mmCIF file of C-alpha atoms in Angstrom:
data_model
loop_
_atom_site.group_PDB
_atom_site.id
_atom_site.type_symbol
_atom_site.label_atom_id
_atom_site.label_comp_id
_atom_site.label_asym_id
_atom_site.label_seq_id
_atom_site.Cartn_x
_atom_site.Cartn_y
_atom_site.Cartn_z
ATOM 1 C CA ALA A 137 -18.932 5.369 -3.669
ATOM 2 C CA THR A 138 -19.599 5.276 -7.404
ATOM 3 C CA SER A 139 -17.411 5.784 -10.456
ATOM 4 C CA THR A 140 -18.824 9.300 -10.731
ATOM 5 C CA SER A 141 -18.934 10.473 -7.119
ATOM 6 C CA VAL A 142 -15.522 9.210 -5.965
ATOM 7 C CA PRO A 143 -13.380 10.850 -8.697
ATOM 8 C CA ALA A 144 -15.388 14.081 -8.352
ATOM 9 C CA ALA A 145 -14.961 14.215 -4.571
ATOM 10 C CA PHE A 146 -11.269 13.339 -4.933
ATOM 11 C CA LYS A 147 -10.696 16.225 -7.344
ATOM 12 C CA THR A 148 -12.565 18.647 -5.084
ATOM 13 C CA MET A 149 -10.448 17.617 -2.099
ATOM 14 C CA LEU A 150 -7.207 17.999 -4.070
ATOM 15 C CA SER A 151 -8.170 21.486 -5.212
ATOM 16 C CA LYS A 152 -8.222 22.664 -1.577
ATOM 17 C CA ALA A 153 -4.574 21.804 -0.955
ATOM 18 C CA GLY A 154 -2.034 24.558 -0.546
ATOM 19 C CA PRO A 155 1.755 24.817 -0.733
ATOM 20 C CA GLY A 156 3.467 22.424 1.660
ATOM 21 C CA ASP A 157 0.450 20.167 2.124
ATOM 22 C CA THR A 158 0.918 16.386 2.011
ATOM 23 C CA LEU A 159 -1.508 14.048 0.280
ATOM 24 C CA LEU A 160 -1.854 10.584 1.826
ATOM 25 C CA PHE A 161 -3.882 8.320 -0.464
ATOM 26 C CA TYR A 162 -5.093 4.909 0.741
ATOM 27 C CA TYR A 163 -7.186 2.286 -1.004
ATOM 28 C CA ALA A 164 -8.131 -1.198 0.183
ATOM 29 C CA GLY A 165 -10.342 -3.486 -1.841
ATOM 30 C CA HIS A 166 -10.417 -5.317 -5.136
ATOM 31 C CA ALA A 167 -8.391 -4.416 -8.192
ATOM 32 C CA ASN A 168 -7.817 -5.830 -11.644
ATOM 33 C CA ARG A 169 -5.759 -5.398 -14.796
ATOM 34 C CA ASP A 170 -6.921 -5.153 -18.398
ATOM 35 C CA TYR A 171 -4.729 -7.616 -20.245
ATOM 36 C CA ALA A 172 -6.491 -6.786 -23.493
ATOM 37 C CA SER A 173 -5.057 -3.257 -23.492
ATOM 38 C CA LYS A 174 -1.558 -2.474 -24.744
ATOM 39 C CA GLN A 175 -0.524 -0.794 -21.481
ATOM 40 C CA ARG A 176 -2.148 -3.447 -19.276
ATOM 41 C CA ALA A 177 -4.109 -0.714 -17.524
ATOM 42 C CA SER A 178 -4.932 -1.396 -13.869
ATOM 43 C CA TYR A 179 -7.933 -0.165 -11.961
ATOM 44 C CA PHE A 180 -9.649 -0.228 -8.580
ATOM 45 C CA TYR A 181 -13.204 -1.462 -8.089
ATOM 46 C CA LEU A 182 -15.758 0.911 -6.630
ATOM 47 C CA TYR A 183 -19.344 0.266 -5.524
ATOM 48 C CA GLU A 184 -20.492 -0.572 -9.047
ATOM 49 C CA ASN A 185 -19.172 -3.929 -10.195
ATOM 50 C CA ASP A 186 -19.124 -2.975 -13.864
ATOM 51 C CA LYS A 187 -17.356 0.395 -13.525
ATOM 52 C CA TYR A 188 -13.857 1.127 -12.281
ATOM 53 C CA TRP A 189 -11.484 3.849 -11.118
ATOM 54 C CA GLN A 190 -8.551 3.740 -13.506
ATOM 55 C CA ILE A 191 -5.216 4.152 -11.736
ATOM 56 C CA ARG A 192 -3.919 6.291 -14.583
ATOM 57 C CA ASP A 193 -6.847 8.672 -13.958
ATOM 58 C CA ILE A 194 -5.941 8.910 -10.266
ATOM 59 C CA ILE A 195 -2.399 9.999 -11.136
ATOM 60 C CA ALA A 196 -3.612 12.364 -13.865
ATOM 61 C CA THR A 197 -6.003 14.062 -11.429
ATOM 62 C CA ILE A 198 -3.232 14.498 -8.869
ATOM 63 C CA ARG A 199 -0.887 15.948 -11.486
ATOM 64 C CA SER A 200 -3.464 18.414 -12.802
ATOM 65 C CA THR A 201 -5.103 19.476 -9.539
ATOM 66 C CA PHE A 202 -2.890 18.986 -6.468
ATOM 67 C CA ARG A 203 -0.763 22.016 -5.599
ATOM 68 C CA GLY A 204 0.713 20.713 -2.365
ATOM 69 C CA GLY A 205 4.247 19.663 -1.537
ATOM 70 C CA ARG A 206 4.317 15.862 -1.698
ATOM 71 C CA VAL A 207 2.201 12.762 -2.267
ATOM 72 C CA LEU A 208 2.268 9.306 -0.673
ATOM 73 C CA LEU A 209 0.110 6.733 -2.440
ATOM 74 C CA THR A 210 -0.723 3.518 -0.568
ATOM 75 C CA ALA A 211 -2.984 0.625 -1.500
ATOM 76 C CA ASP A 212 -3.779 -2.868 -0.259
ATOM 77 C CA SER A 213 -4.948 -4.948 -3.205
ATOM 78 C CA ARG A 214 -3.541 -7.099 -5.954
ATOM 79 C CA PHE A 215 -1.873 -5.085 -8.743
ATOM 80 C CA SER A 216 -1.535 -2.179 -6.265
ATOM 81 C CA GLY A 217 2.049 -1.505 -7.342
ATOM 82 C CA ALA A 218 0.583 -0.209 -10.606
ATOM 83 C CA LEU A 219 0.322 3.121 -8.768
ATOM 84 C CA GLY A 220 4.098 3.314 -9.142
ATOM 85 C CA GLU A 221 3.985 2.406 -12.832
ATOM 86 C CA GLU A 222 1.516 5.177 -13.566
ATOM 87 C CA ALA A 223 3.348 7.721 -11.417
ATOM 88 C CA ALA A 224 6.494 7.041 -13.466
ATOM 89 C CA ARG A 225 4.565 7.411 -16.730
ATOM 90 C CA GLN A 226 3.197 10.792 -15.661
ATOM 91 C CA PRO A 227 6.100 12.815 -14.214
ATOM 92 C CA GLY A 228 5.482 16.171 -12.595
ATOM 93 C CA SER A 229 6.876 18.763 -10.229
ATOM 94 C CA VAL A 230 5.266 17.334 -7.068
ATOM 95 C CA PRO A 231 7.208 14.305 -5.746
ATOM 96 C CA ILE A 232 5.183 11.104 -5.501
ATOM 97 C CA ALA A 233 6.137 8.038 -3.450
ATOM 98 C CA VAL A 234 4.265 4.732 -3.631
ATOM 99 C CA LEU A 235 4.001 2.082 -0.924
ATOM 100 C CA ALA A 236 1.769 -0.845 -1.850
ATOM 101 C CA SER A 237 0.935 -4.356 -0.752
ATOM 102 C CA ALA A 238 1.867 -5.998 -4.054
ATOM 103 C CA HIS A 239 3.884 -5.582 -7.226
ATOM 104 C CA PRO A 240 2.129 -4.369 -10.399
ATOM 105 C CA SER A 241 1.854 -7.899 -11.793
ATOM 106 C CA THR A 242 0.840 -9.700 -8.589
ATOM 107 C CA THR A 243 -2.470 -11.497 -9.010
ATOM 108 C CA ARG A 244 -2.769 -13.000 -5.533
ATOM 109 C CA LEU A 245 -5.407 -11.660 -3.172
ATOM 110 C CA THR A 246 -4.083 -10.128 0.052
ATOM 111 C CA GLN A 247 -4.942 -10.918 3.659
ATOM 112 C CA TRP A 248 -4.692 -7.248 4.666
ATOM 113 C CA CYS A 249 -1.316 -7.631 6.391
ATOM 114 C CA PHE A 250 -0.157 -4.470 4.626
ATOM 115 C CA THR A 251 -3.024 -2.430 6.034
ATOM 116 C CA GLN A 252 -2.205 -3.594 9.561
ATOM 117 C CA CYS A 253 1.458 -2.674 9.054
ATOM 118 C CA LEU A 254 0.472 0.784 7.819
ATOM 119 C CA ILE A 255 -1.811 1.364 10.799
ATOM 120 C CA ASP A 256 0.840 0.194 13.255
ATOM 121 C CA ALA A 257 3.479 2.441 11.711
ATOM 122 C CA LEU A 258 1.233 5.518 11.896
ATOM 123 C CA ARG A 259 0.478 4.672 15.536
ATOM 124 C CA GLY A 260 4.169 4.432 16.333
ATOM 125 C CA ASN A 261 4.252 0.718 17.134
ATOM 126 C CA PRO A 262 7.915 0.209 18.156
ATOM 127 C CA ILE A 263 8.034 -3.176 16.438
ATOM 128 C CA MET A 264 8.323 -1.249 13.154
ATOM 129 C CA ASP A 265 11.413 0.606 14.398
ATOM 130 C CA THR A 266 13.837 -1.973 13.014
ATOM 131 C CA ASN A 267 16.999 0.014 13.819
ATOM 132 C CA ASN A 268 15.684 1.073 17.259
ATOM 133 C CA ASP A 269 16.472 4.758 16.756
ATOM 134 C CA GLY A 270 13.131 5.984 18.103
ATOM 135 C CA SER A 271 11.479 6.715 14.752
ATOM 136 C CA ILE A 272 9.790 4.730 11.981
ATOM 137 C CA SER A 273 10.843 5.582 8.442
ATOM 138 C CA LEU A 274 9.190 4.747 5.135
ATOM 139 C CA GLN A 275 11.993 2.281 4.443
ATOM 140 C CA GLU A 276 11.417 0.541 7.772
ATOM 141 C CA LEU A 277 7.674 0.387 7.133
ATOM 142 C CA TYR A 278 8.290 -1.111 3.701
ATOM 143 C CA THR A 279 10.844 -3.635 4.982
ATOM 144 C CA PHE A 280 8.522 -4.847 7.732
ATOM 145 C CA ALA A 281 5.503 -5.013 5.402
ATOM 146 C CA ASP A 282 7.574 -6.820 2.778
ATOM 147 C CA HIS A 283 8.702 -9.485 5.252
ATOM 148 C CA ASP A 284 5.132 -9.955 6.487
ATOM 149 C CA ALA A 285 3.816 -10.257 2.932
ATOM 150 C CA ALA A 286 6.486 -12.789 1.977
ATOM 151 C CA PHE A 287 5.918 -14.943 5.037
ATOM 152 C CA ILE A 288 2.150 -14.801 5.413
ATOM 153 C CA GLU A 289 0.895 -14.124 1.874
ATOM 154 C CA SER A 290 3.738 -15.560 -0.260
ATOM 155 C CA GLN A 291 4.156 -12.277 -2.114
ATOM 156 C CA ARG A 292 6.220 -9.096 -1.906
ATOM 157 C CA ALA A 293 5.308 -5.524 -1.017
ATOM 158 C CA TYR A 294 6.239 -2.651 -3.342
ATOM 159 C CA PHE A 295 8.028 0.622 -2.604
ATOM 160 C CA LEU A 296 8.864 3.467 -4.979
ATOM 161 C CA PRO A 297 10.455 6.321 -3.013
ATOM 162 C CA ALA A 298 10.273 9.845 -4.341
ATOM 163 C CA PRO A 299 13.557 11.471 -5.407
ATOM 164 C CA THR A 300 12.934 14.245 -2.871
ATOM 165 C CA GLY A 301 10.493 14.896 -0.045
ATOM 166 C CA LEU A 302 9.430 11.295 0.512
ATOM 167 C CA THR A 303 12.623 9.293 0.389
ATOM 168 C CA GLY A 304 13.218 6.088 2.323
ATOM 169 C CA ASP A 305 14.392 7.965 5.423
ATOM 170 C CA PHE A 306 11.226 10.070 5.662
ATOM 171 C CA VAL A 307 9.878 9.666 9.217
ATOM 172 C CA VAL A 308 6.335 8.291 9.316
ATOM 173 C CA ALA A 309 5.990 8.446 13.113
ATOM 174 C CA LYS A 310 7.920 8.458 16.331
ATOM 175 C CA ALA A 311 8.120 5.069 18.002
ATOM 176 C CA SER A 312 6.036 4.864 21.175
ATOM 177 C CA GLY A 313 8.808 3.011 23.019
ATOM 178 C CA PRO A 314 11.826 0.737 22.602
ATOM 179 C CA ARG A 315 11.576 -2.150 20.175
ATOM 180 C CA PRO A 316 10.877 -5.445 21.991
ATOM 181 C CA ASP A 317 13.450 -8.219 21.814
ATOM 182 C CA ARG A 318 12.811 -10.472 18.815
ATOM 183 C CA GLY A 319 9.993 -8.172 17.781
ATOM 184 C CA GLY A 320 8.825 -9.046 14.296
ATOM 185 C CA ASP A 321 10.136 -12.612 14.355
ATOM 186 C CA HIS A 322 7.908 -14.947 12.377
ATOM 187 C CA LEU A 323 6.498 -18.235 13.578
ATOM 188 C CA GLU A 324 4.953 -21.193 11.799
ATOM 189 C CA ALA A 325 2.640 -23.514 13.727
ATOM 190 C CA ARG A 326 1.289 -26.754 12.343
ATOM 191 C CA VAL A 327 -1.371 -28.881 14.028
ATOM 192 C CA PHE A 328 -1.794 -32.514 13.054
ATOM 193 C CA GLY A 329 -4.876 -34.666 13.377
ATOM 194 C CA ASP A 330 -8.566 -34.101 12.785
ATOM 195 C CA GLY A 331 -9.320 -30.462 12.165
ATOM 196 C CA GLY A 332 -5.611 -29.666 11.944
ATOM 197 C CA GLY A 333 -4.451 -26.615 10.077
ATOM 198 C CA PHE A 334 -1.615 -24.239 9.531
ATOM 199 C CA ALA A 335 -1.029 -20.730 10.841
ATOM 200 C CA ALA A 336 1.672 -18.199 10.053
ATOM 201 C CA GLY A 337 2.275 -14.944 11.851
ATOM 202 C CA SER A 338 4.784 -12.448 13.174
ATOM 203 C CA GLY A 339 5.905 -12.046 16.755
ATOM 204 C CA SER A 340 4.062 -8.792 17.215
ATOM 205 C CA GLY A 341 1.198 -9.918 19.433
ATOM 206 C CA PRO A 342 -1.884 -8.004 18.323
ATOM 207 C CA GLY A 343 0.163 -5.996 15.810
ATOM 208 C CA PRO A 344 0.893 -6.587 12.121
ATOM 209 C CA GLY A 345 0.619 -10.111 10.854
ATOM 210 C CA ALA A 346 -0.519 -11.478 14.203
ATOM 211 C CA SER A 347 -2.225 -14.321 12.412
ATOM 212 C CA GLY A 348 -2.968 -15.502 8.912
ATOM 213 C CA TRP A 349 -4.582 -18.651 7.607
#
């Protein structure tokens, strides 16, 4: 997973897409921002510590190579909302939506709550079905992930819906059952004494945000 192999493989994969195809992009790991540059360029770390995958290059490759119908970019890292900044700077005919764990300027490290929320939504976990209509939309996924991030990580998730194709009401998955009562409620627990600590989590059992320290 080097700065040469990853972009090359990504471009090859995109070139195979046809009309109507959907690109789902996901990254989890470390990211940073170049505050010495005028545009404050953001990038993802790859295997090599001294070389990066520029987010602007990711968007540029999608714009020049992908011939499908729509794109959903997701990432779980600090500065991950920069995907939305770059998508706005490079408009094109294919609609792009961005759902990320943090805003473009967020420097805090994540505890991977966003990734768990994304997995649960794709699996149809009914706790994500906030209006209990039997389906989980992008807006519902974002709202749940945003609440988890605020409570557990003291930060906010980021959502940039596409004008068409991937709007907030786009259905990510069908819920696997009815939403449990008080599903998604958050709980703080504090233990006093020797070895005491603090835990914060959502009322989802083994689902998103089950625990965070």
